[in-house]
PDB file of C-alpha atoms in Angstrom:
ATOM      1  CA  UNK U 186     110.414 -54.079   0.458  1.00  0.00           C
ATOM      2  CA  UNK U 187     112.842 -56.989   1.106  1.00  0.00           C
ATOM      3  CA  UNK U 188     110.868 -59.223  -1.188  1.00  0.00           C
ATOM      4  CA  UNK U 189     112.977 -62.008  -2.905  1.00  0.00           C
ATOM      5  CA  UNK U 190     116.063 -61.898  -0.812  1.00  0.00           C
ATOM      6  CA  UNK U 191     116.487 -65.466  -0.967  1.00  0.00           C
ATOM      7  CA  UNK U 192     119.681 -65.483   1.129  1.00  0.00           C
ATOM      8  CA  UNK U 193     118.383 -63.377   3.983  1.00  0.00           C
ATOM      9  CA  UNK U 194     118.126 -65.515   7.262  1.00  0.00           C
ATOM     10  CA  UNK U 195     117.210 -63.072   9.899  1.00  0.00           C
ATOM     11  CA  UNK U 196     115.951 -59.630  10.541  1.00  0.00           C
ATOM     12  CA  UNK U 197     117.832 -58.329  13.584  1.00  0.00           C
ATOM     13  CA  UNK U 198     118.789 -55.231  11.363  1.00  0.00           C
ATOM     14  CA  UNK U 199     115.198 -53.875  11.574  1.00  0.00           C
ATOM     15  CA  UNK U 200     114.980 -53.960  15.171  1.00  0.00           C
ATOM     16  CA  UNK U 201     115.907 -50.140  15.037  1.00  0.00           C
ATOM     17  CA  UNK U 202     113.074 -49.522  12.840  1.00  0.00           C
ATOM     18  CA  UNK U 203     110.302 -48.366  15.591  1.00  0.00           C
ATOM     19  CA  UNK U 204     108.301 -46.317  13.127  1.00  0.00           C
ATOM     20  CA  UNK U 205     108.153 -48.716  10.420  1.00  0.00           C
ATOM     21  CA  UNK U 206     104.257 -49.415   9.201  1.00  0.00           C
ATOM     22  CA  UNK U 207     104.808 -51.644   6.327  1.00  0.00           C
ATOM     23  CA  UNK U 208     106.983 -54.505   5.563  1.00  0.00           C
ATOM     24  CA  UNK U 209     107.193 -57.075   2.431  1.00  0.00           C
ATOM     25  CA  UNK U 210     109.439 -59.918   3.225  1.00  0.00           C
ATOM     26  CA  UNK U 211     107.641 -62.341   0.514  1.00  0.00           C
ATOM     27  CA  UNK U 212     109.641 -65.045  -0.980  1.00  0.00           C
ATOM     28  CA  UNK U 213     112.588 -64.655   1.686  1.00  0.00           C
ATOM     29  CA  UNK U 214     113.049 -68.573   1.480  1.00  0.00           C
ATOM     30  CA  UNK U 215     115.762 -68.715   3.900  1.00  0.00           C
ATOM     31  CA  UNK U 216     114.373 -66.516   6.355  1.00  0.00           C
ATOM     32  CA  UNK U 217     114.077 -68.332   9.834  1.00  0.00           C
ATOM     33  CA  UNK U 218     114.898 -66.029  12.558  1.00  0.00           C
ATOM     34  CA  UNK U 219     111.877 -63.801  13.070  1.00  0.00           C
ATOM     35  CA  UNK U 220     112.301 -62.759  16.490  1.00  0.00           C
ATOM     36  CA  UNK U 221     113.038 -58.950  16.144  1.00  0.00           C
ATOM     37  CA  UNK U 222     110.184 -58.299  14.202  1.00  0.00           C
ATOM     38  CA  UNK U 223     108.264 -57.561  17.435  1.00  0.00           C
ATOM     39  CA  UNK U 224     110.171 -54.770  18.041  1.00  0.00           C
ATOM     40  CA  UNK U 225     108.989 -52.995  15.000  1.00  0.00           C
ATOM     41  CA  UNK U 226     106.038 -51.761  17.519  1.00  0.00           C
ATOM     42  CA  UNK U 227     104.372 -49.605  14.637  1.00  0.00           C
ATOM     43  CA  UNK U 228     104.220 -52.306  12.050  1.00  0.00           C
ATOM     44  CA  UNK U 229     100.368 -52.199  10.665  1.00  0.00           C
ATOM     45  CA  UNK U 230     101.088 -54.097   7.297  1.00  0.00           C
ATOM     46  CA  UNK U 231     102.868 -57.319   6.365  1.00  0.00           C
ATOM     47  CA  UNK U 232     103.496 -59.457   3.708  1.00  0.00           C
ATOM     48  CA  UNK U 233     105.481 -62.936   4.092  1.00  0.00           C
ATOM     49  CA  UNK U 234     104.119 -64.884   1.095  1.00  0.00           C
ATOM     50  CA  UNK U 235     106.134 -67.723   0.245  1.00  0.00           C
ATOM     51  CA  UNK U 236     108.651 -67.595   3.330  1.00  0.00           C
ATOM     52  CA  UNK U 237     109.553 -71.249   3.988  1.00  0.00           C
ATOM     53  CA  UNK U 238     110.912 -70.478   7.204  1.00  0.00           C
ATOM     54  CA  UNK U 239     107.559 -69.123   8.503  1.00  0.00           C
ATOM     55  CA  UNK U 240     106.054 -72.180  10.949  1.00  0.00           C
ATOM     56  CA  UNK U 241     103.343 -71.905  13.729  1.00  0.00           C
ATOM     57  CA  UNK U 242     105.947 -71.327  16.280  1.00  0.00           C
ATOM     58  CA  UNK U 243     107.520 -68.177  14.334  1.00  0.00           C
ATOM     59  CA  UNK U 244     104.241 -66.782  13.231  1.00  0.00           C
ATOM     60  CA  UNK U 245     103.772 -65.971  17.085  1.00  0.00           C
ATOM     61  CA  UNK U 246     106.520 -63.125  16.523  1.00  0.00           C
ATOM     62  CA  UNK U 247     104.237 -61.622  13.853  1.00  0.00           C
ATOM     63  CA  UNK U 248     101.335 -61.204  16.183  1.00  0.00           C
ATOM     64  CA  UNK U 249     102.467 -57.469  16.915  1.00  0.00           C
ATOM     65  CA  UNK U 250      99.144 -55.411  18.472  1.00  0.00           C
ATOM     66  CA  UNK U 251      99.703 -52.522  15.675  1.00  0.00           C
ATOM     67  CA  UNK U 252      99.476 -55.365  12.834  1.00  0.00           C
ATOM     68  CA  UNK U 253      96.186 -54.555  10.615  1.00  0.00           C
ATOM     69  CA  UNK U 254      97.111 -56.701   7.688  1.00  0.00           C
ATOM     70  CA  UNK U 255      98.928 -59.786   7.155  1.00  0.00           C
ATOM     71  CA  UNK U 256      99.564 -61.847   4.019  1.00  0.00           C
ATOM     72  CA  UNK U 257     100.994 -65.222   4.689  1.00  0.00           C
ATOM     73  CA  UNK U 258     100.065 -66.882   1.468  1.00  0.00           C
ATOM     74  CA  UNK U 259     102.126 -70.072   0.341  1.00  0.00           C
ATOM     75  CA  UNK U 260     103.505 -70.389   3.730  1.00  0.00           C
ATOM     76  CA  UNK U 261     103.537 -74.198   3.526  1.00  0.00           C
ATOM     77  CA  UNK U 262     104.638 -74.881   7.527  1.00  0.00           C
ATOM     78  CA  UNK U 263     101.777 -72.658   8.768  1.00  0.00           C
ATOM     79  CA  UNK U 264      98.751 -74.777  10.157  1.00  0.00           C
ATOM     80  CA  UNK U 265      97.246 -72.814  12.463  1.00  0.00           C
ATOM     81  CA  UNK U 266      96.564 -69.048  13.095  1.00  0.00           C
ATOM     82  CA  UNK U 267      96.272 -69.638  16.905  1.00  0.00           C
ATOM     83  CA  UNK U 268      99.658 -67.930  17.403  1.00  0.00           C
ATOM     84  CA  UNK U 269      98.214 -64.674  16.056  1.00  0.00           C
ATOM     85  CA  UNK U 270      95.908 -63.776  19.039  1.00  0.00           C
ATOM     86  CA  UNK U 271      97.861 -60.969  20.359  1.00  0.00           C
ATOM     87  CA  UNK U 272      97.573 -59.102  17.143  1.00  0.00           C
ATOM     88  CA  UNK U 273      94.599 -57.712  18.448  1.00  0.00           C
ATOM     89  CA  UNK U 274      94.103 -55.256  15.834  1.00  0.00           C
ATOM     90  CA  UNK U 275      94.357 -57.474  12.774  1.00  0.00           C
ATOM     91  CA  UNK U 276      91.499 -56.752  10.304  1.00  0.00           C
ATOM     92  CA  UNK U 277      92.933 -58.375   7.102  1.00  0.00           C
ATOM     93  CA  UNK U 278      94.051 -61.822   6.949  1.00  0.00           C
ATOM     94  CA  UNK U 279      95.363 -63.362   3.460  1.00  0.00           C
ATOM     95  CA  UNK U 280      96.204 -67.005   3.162  1.00  0.00           C
ATOM     96  CA  UNK U 281      96.236 -68.261  -0.038  1.00  0.00           C
ATOM     97  CA  UNK U 282      97.926 -71.613  -0.934  1.00  0.00           C
ATOM     98  CA  UNK U 283      98.565 -72.406   2.494  1.00  0.00           C
ATOM     99  CA  UNK U 284      98.421 -76.386   2.123  1.00  0.00           C
ATOM    100  CA  UNK U 285      98.404 -77.448   6.010  1.00  0.00           C
ATOM    101  CA  UNK U 286      96.166 -74.610   7.347  1.00  0.00           C
ATOM    102  CA  UNK U 287      93.591 -76.634   9.140  1.00  0.00           C
ATOM    103  CA  UNK U 288      92.821 -74.211  12.201  1.00  0.00           C
ATOM    104  CA  UNK U 289      91.276 -70.630  12.191  1.00  0.00           C
ATOM    105  CA  UNK U 290      91.770 -70.222  16.056  1.00  0.00           C
ATOM    106  CA  UNK U 291      93.207 -67.208  17.730  1.00  0.00           C
ATOM    107  CA  UNK U 292      91.560 -64.872  15.052  1.00  0.00           C
ATOM    108  CA  UNK U 293      90.218 -61.557  17.054  1.00  0.00           C
ATOM    109  CA  UNK U 294      86.914 -59.822  16.634  1.00  0.00           C
ATOM    110  CA  UNK U 295      88.662 -57.095  14.915  1.00  0.00           C
ATOM    111  CA  UNK U 296      88.919 -59.098  11.545  1.00  0.00           C
ATOM    112  CA  UNK U 297      87.173 -57.498   8.899  1.00  0.00           C
ATOM    113  CA  UNK U 298      88.620 -59.767   5.800  1.00  0.00           C
ATOM    114  CA  UNK U 299      89.504 -63.002   5.417  1.00  0.00           C
ATOM    115  CA  UNK U 300      90.918 -64.513   1.958  1.00  0.00           C
ATOM    116  CA  UNK U 301      91.570 -67.963   1.884  1.00  0.00           C
ATOM    117  CA  UNK U 302      91.982 -70.060  -0.971  1.00  0.00           C
ATOM    118  CA  UNK U 303      93.712 -73.567  -1.750  1.00  0.00           C
ATOM    119  CA  UNK U 304      93.961 -74.251   1.885  1.00  0.00           C
ATOM    120  CA  UNK U 305      93.162 -77.986   1.560  1.00  0.00           C
ATOM    121  CA  UNK U 306      93.547 -78.804   5.168  1.00  0.00           C
ATOM    122  CA  UNK U 307      91.099 -76.695   6.407  1.00  0.00           C
ATOM    123  CA  UNK U 308      87.912 -78.497   7.130  1.00  0.00           C
ATOM    124  CA  UNK U 309      86.248 -76.503   9.816  1.00  0.00           C
ATOM    125  CA  UNK U 310      85.278 -72.533  10.273  1.00  0.00           C
ATOM    126  CA  UNK U 311      83.884 -72.808  13.876  1.00  0.00           C
ATOM    127  CA  UNK U 312      86.579 -70.843  15.412  1.00  0.00           C
ATOM    128  CA  UNK U 313      85.298 -67.925  13.323  1.00  0.00           C
ATOM    129  CA  UNK U 314      82.321 -67.490  15.691  1.00  0.00           C
ATOM    130  CA  UNK U 315      84.023 -64.954  17.552  1.00  0.00           C
ATOM    131  CA  UNK U 316      84.325 -62.627  14.312  1.00  0.00           C
ATOM    132  CA  UNK U 317      81.972 -60.161  13.261  1.00  0.00           C
ATOM    133  CA  UNK U 318      78.858 -61.560  11.205  1.00  0.00           C
ATOM    134  CA  UNK U 319      79.571 -59.575   8.432  1.00  0.00           C
ATOM    135  CA  UNK U 320      82.559 -61.671   7.907  1.00  0.00           C
ATOM    136  CA  UNK U 321      81.166 -64.843   8.299  1.00  0.00           C
ATOM    137  CA  UNK U 322      79.353 -65.084   5.070  1.00  0.00           C
ATOM    138  CA  UNK U 323      82.291 -64.238   2.511  1.00  0.00           C
ATOM    139  CA  UNK U 324      84.762 -66.427   4.597  1.00  0.00           C
ATOM    140  CA  UNK U 325      82.317 -69.298   4.358  1.00  0.00           C
ATOM    141  CA  UNK U 326      82.108 -68.928   0.484  1.00  0.00           C
ATOM    142  CA  UNK U 327      85.805 -68.686   0.079  1.00  0.00           C
ATOM    143  CA  UNK U 328      86.649 -71.691   2.354  1.00  0.00           C
ATOM    144  CA  UNK U 329      83.808 -73.629   0.034  1.00  0.00           C
ATOM    145  CA  UNK U 330      85.796 -72.769  -2.939  1.00  0.00           C
ATOM    146  CA  UNK U 331      89.085 -73.225  -1.173  1.00  0.00           C
ATOM    147  CA  UNK U 332      88.077 -76.766   0.499  1.00  0.00           C
ATOM    148  CA  UNK U 333      85.943 -78.562  -1.829  1.00  0.00           C
ATOM    149  CA  UNK U 334      84.199 -81.712  -0.100  1.00  0.00           C
TER     150      UNK U 334
END
């Protein structure tokens, strides 16, 4: 757990942690160098809540094939989930307060749980057509609550 390490700018020291399964970098507000996270090839659970340096471009670094759960809540510069396409085992995505999130493209059929709240830019759930039917009703309810007309 590296949460609240507000002066941390990069995670190159983790590149040798090939067996790392869970990582929390929540509220690491200065973190901008995400490239080496892809070398943690066993990573399954990741929390990056409130990381100001996470953008659409750097989100692709988190698309590790082994990743099953990701929390990007409070990441204000993320507007699309499209960079997560390579996260082929992603089952749970939590995005609370992602104010600019407006596109849910790139989410895989493996997704089982999607929690969205206060995603004020989200106007459509059409990319979820590819997701399992049992996910869609809950996602729609959550989106209605999060994004009133």
